[in-house]
Amino acid sequence: MLIDGCTQGVISGNTVNDEILITNEADDILITGNRAETIRVADAVGQYSGAVLATIIANKAVQIVVDNSTRVHILDNEATWLSAVAGSDWCVIKGNILPYASGIPIWVEDSDDVQVLDNDVWGYGFGSSDAVVGVAGTSARTRIERNRYHGKSPGQAGTAHNHGVQIAATASAPIIGWNDWNRHLAAGPEIENLGSASIEWTDVQEVDFVHYPDAEVAESPIRKYFATDVEIISVFIVANDGPVGADLIANLHKDGSGTGIFTTAPNKPTVADGSNEGSTTVPDVTSVAAGSYLKVKFEQIGSTTPGGAVTVLLRYRRIF
Amino acid sequence: MSIIIDGTDADHIQVRNVLVENNSSTLGDHSIVVGNRGEVLNCEVDGGDYGIAAIDSAGESRVGSIMIQGNRVRNARTSVYSEKEDTTVSDNDLFMEGSSEYSVFIDGGDRAVVADNRIYNINGDDAIYLKDVTVFTVVGNIDGYDPGFG
């Protein structure tokens, strides 16, 4: 089925052997309840813009492709491959079921501000870099939240996917929240960041370790327990009464260990001599398992006057 | 036998219960043609460049309201074609195989409805092709269904 340059249409309840193709500046199209090999909203001719404002909802197809088309919503479909590519900005891929996915089944390439939300995926990867969601090309600000990966479908060969998200070296600023896929991934890590894209985490939680008296070279008595596995995002330290004569340096110790999670000296949370605000750093050890706890230990407190009323702010996110 | 119903220049023609058999599929050799406000109902068509067409009428190519309903068309190059401003194609059995083109081709117009057709289009172009239609509904069609022409 070819819908070429049309506007304000409904495509519903059709059974199509091959493809439903919406192209050439098609505008305001609803595609729902169809069965097709492929549903494609695209710039197929190569000289016009693709579609805008299309909604693809509750269809069954092998693949659903948005190509050079903006503001397309792919909602509540069943498919094995979903993609937004080549300038498909502001698209939403939400609530879909992918029961027999393989390779990288949700693919965002060269498209900005695409949201990948609440999808359920069963399937297997072919290779060590296969992820549930791929962010490729120059895609920016891809938001990935609340997706679930259930491992292989019953009877499927191969191995489970290795990663939740693969971020290409050329992609930037992905926004990633809580996704339930770690427990079924074959290898990991959860995020395969092939470059140095700075990830904005949306499910970050915070806890303050507050130490009111003057700091002592000792462990703080306060324990922070974690009910789930977590990843430490950053640690920030501040002293209302700044140390004098030397820096105030802290560390975080896990489960009473004698070694802190900061093993590299320059990374340790530090309030410089004569200052109040300290540094924000990422620890060398970022993972803390469910049931473990952290305590602050002051390794150095100042010489002439110790730092006092110290707060260590821990930012972390849950991992399931 | 080759029969052509040519109502191209008719302002209002209704073609009902007509049998067109063994028409050729030469370009321009259409089986049933209607002009403005044409209706083609319950006909059986075998062959034709267009099996059923609503095409140019006295230079008013977009004028007209067309209803093509309940027909059985087989082995035309394009089963149903319309270039009118308001076209409805519904409940037809459209069978084509070999070097065929479209089962339903609507070329322009303000409104088009393509509904509940049973289509068998093997080795042809797209079963349903809408080009530059302003408002359209394509609902309940089945492509790949063999309507059982003997």
Coordinates of N, CA, C and O in Angstrom, one line a residue, chain A residues 1-19 29 34, chain B residues 121-122 126-144:
Chain A
M1 N 0.9 -1.2 0.0 CA 0.0 0.0 0.0 C 0.9 1.2 0.0 O 1.8 1.3 0.8
L2 N 0.6 2.1 -0.9 CA 1.4 3.3 -1.0 C 0.5 4.6 -0.9 O -0.4 4.8 -1.6
I3 N 0.8 5.4 0.2 CA 0.1 6.6 0.4 C 1.1 7.7 0.2 O 2.0 7.9 1.0
D4 N 0.9 8.4 -0.9 CA 1.9 9.3 -1.5 C 1.4 10.8 -1.5 O 0.5 11.1 -2.3
G5 N 1.9 11.6 -0.6 CA 1.6 13.0 -0.6 C 0.2 13.3 -0.2 O -0.4 14.3 -0.5
C6 N -0.4 12.4 0.6 CA -1.8 12.6 1.1 C -1.8 13.2 2.5 O -0.8 13.2 3.2
T7 N -3.0 13.8 2.8 CA -3.1 14.4 4.2 C -4.4 13.9 4.8 O -5.3 13.5 4.2
Q8 N -4.4 14.0 6.2 CA -5.6 13.8 7.0 C -6.2 12.4 6.6 O -7.3 12.4 6.0
G9 N -5.5 11.4 6.9 CA -6.1 10.1 6.5 C -6.1 9.1 7.7 O -5.3 9.2 8.7
V10 N -6.9 8.0 7.5 CA -6.9 6.9 8.4 C -6.7 5.7 7.6 O -7.3 5.4 6.6
I11 N -5.7 4.9 8.1 CA -5.5 3.5 7.5 C -5.7 2.5 8.6 O -4.9 2.5 9.6
S12 N -6.7 1.8 8.5 CA -7.1 1.0 9.7 C -7.7 -0.4 9.2 O -8.4 -0.5 8.3
G13 N -7.3 -1.4 10.0 CA -7.9 -2.7 9.8 C -7.6 -3.4 8.5 O -8.3 -4.3 8.1
N14 N -6.5 -3.0 7.9 CA -6.1 -3.7 6.6 C -5.2 -4.8 6.9 O -4.3 -4.8 7.8
T15 N -5.2 -5.8 6.0 CA -4.2 -6.9 6.0 C -3.4 -6.7 4.7 O -4.0 -6.8 3.6
V16 N -2.1 -6.5 4.8 CA -1.3 -6.2 3.6 C -0.2 -7.2 3.6 O 0.5 -7.4 4.6
N17 N 0.1 -7.7 2.4 CA 1.1 -8.7 2.2 C 2.5 -8.2 2.4 O 3.4 -8.8 3.0
D18 N 2.7 -6.9 2.0 CA 4.1 -6.5 2.0 C 4.2 -5.2 2.9 O 4.4 -5.3 4.1
E19 N 4.0 -4.0 2.3 CA 4.4 -2.8 3.0 C 3.2 -1.8 3.0 O 2.5 -1.6 2.0
I29 N -1.6 11.5 9.7 CA -2.0 10.2 9.3 C -2.2 9.3 10.5 O -1.2 9.3 11.3
N34 N -3.7 -2.5 11.7 CA -3.3 -3.2 10.5 C -2.3 -4.3 10.7 O -1.6 -4.4 11.7
Chain B
N121 N -3.1 -9.5 -5.3 CA -2.2 -8.8 -6.2 C -0.9 -9.5 -6.2 O -0.1 -9.2 -5.2
I122 N -0.6 -10.3 -7.1 CA 0.7 -11.1 -7.2 C 1.6 -10.5 -8.2 O 1.1 -10.3 -9.4
D126 N 1.9 -1.8 -5.8 CA 1.1 -1.7 -4.6 C -0.3 -2.0 -4.8 O -0.9 -1.6 -5.8
A127 N -0.9 -2.8 -3.9 CA -2.3 -3.2 -4.0 C -3.2 -1.9 -4.0 O -4.1 -1.8 -4.8
I128 N -2.9 -1.0 -3.1 CA -3.7 0.3 -3.0 C -2.7 1.4 -3.1 O -1.7 1.5 -2.4
Y129 N -3.0 2.4 -4.0 CA -2.1 3.5 -4.2 C -2.9 4.8 -4.2 O -3.8 5.0 -5.1
L130 N -2.7 5.6 -3.2 CA -3.4 6.9 -3.1 C -2.3 8.0 -3.3 O -1.3 8.0 -2.6
K131 N -2.6 8.9 -4.3 CA -1.6 9.9 -4.6 C -2.3 11.3 -4.4 O -3.2 11.6 -5.1
D132 N -1.7 12.1 -3.6 CA -2.1 13.5 -3.4 C -3.6 13.6 -3.1 O -4.3 14.5 -3.7
V133 N -4.1 12.8 -2.3 CA -5.5 12.9 -1.8 C -5.6 13.7 -0.5 O -4.8 13.5 0.4
T134 N -6.5 14.6 -0.4 CA -6.5 15.5 0.7 C -7.0 14.8 2.0 O -6.4 14.9 3.0
V135 N -8.2 14.2 1.9 CA -8.7 13.4 3.1 C -9.1 12.0 2.6 O -9.8 11.9 1.6
F136 N -8.6 11.0 3.4 CA -8.8 9.7 2.9 C -9.0 8.7 4.1 O -8.6 9.0 5.2
T137 N -9.7 7.6 3.7 CA -9.9 6.5 4.7 C -9.6 5.2 3.9 O -10.2 5.0 2.9
V138 N -8.7 4.4 4.5 CA -8.4 3.1 3.9 C -8.7 2.1 5.0 O -7.9 2.0 6.0
V139 N -9.7 1.4 4.9 CA -10.2 0.6 6.1 C -10.6 -0.8 5.6 O -11.3 -1.0 4.6
G140 N -10.2 -1.8 6.3 CA -10.7 -3.1 6.2 C -10.4 -3.9 5.0 O -11.1 -4.8 4.6
N141 N -9.4 -3.5 4.2 CA -9.1 -4.2 3.0 C -8.2 -5.4 3.3 O -7.4 -5.3 4.3
I142 N -8.3 -6.4 2.5 CA -7.5 -7.6 2.7 C -6.7 -7.8 1.4 O -7.3 -8.0 0.4
D143 N -5.4 -7.8 1.5 CA -4.5 -8.0 0.4 C -3.9 -9.4 0.6 O -3.4 -9.7 1.6
G144 N -4.0 -10.2 -0.5 CA -3.5 -11.6 -0.3 C -4.6 -12.6 -0.3 O -4.4 -13.8 -0.1

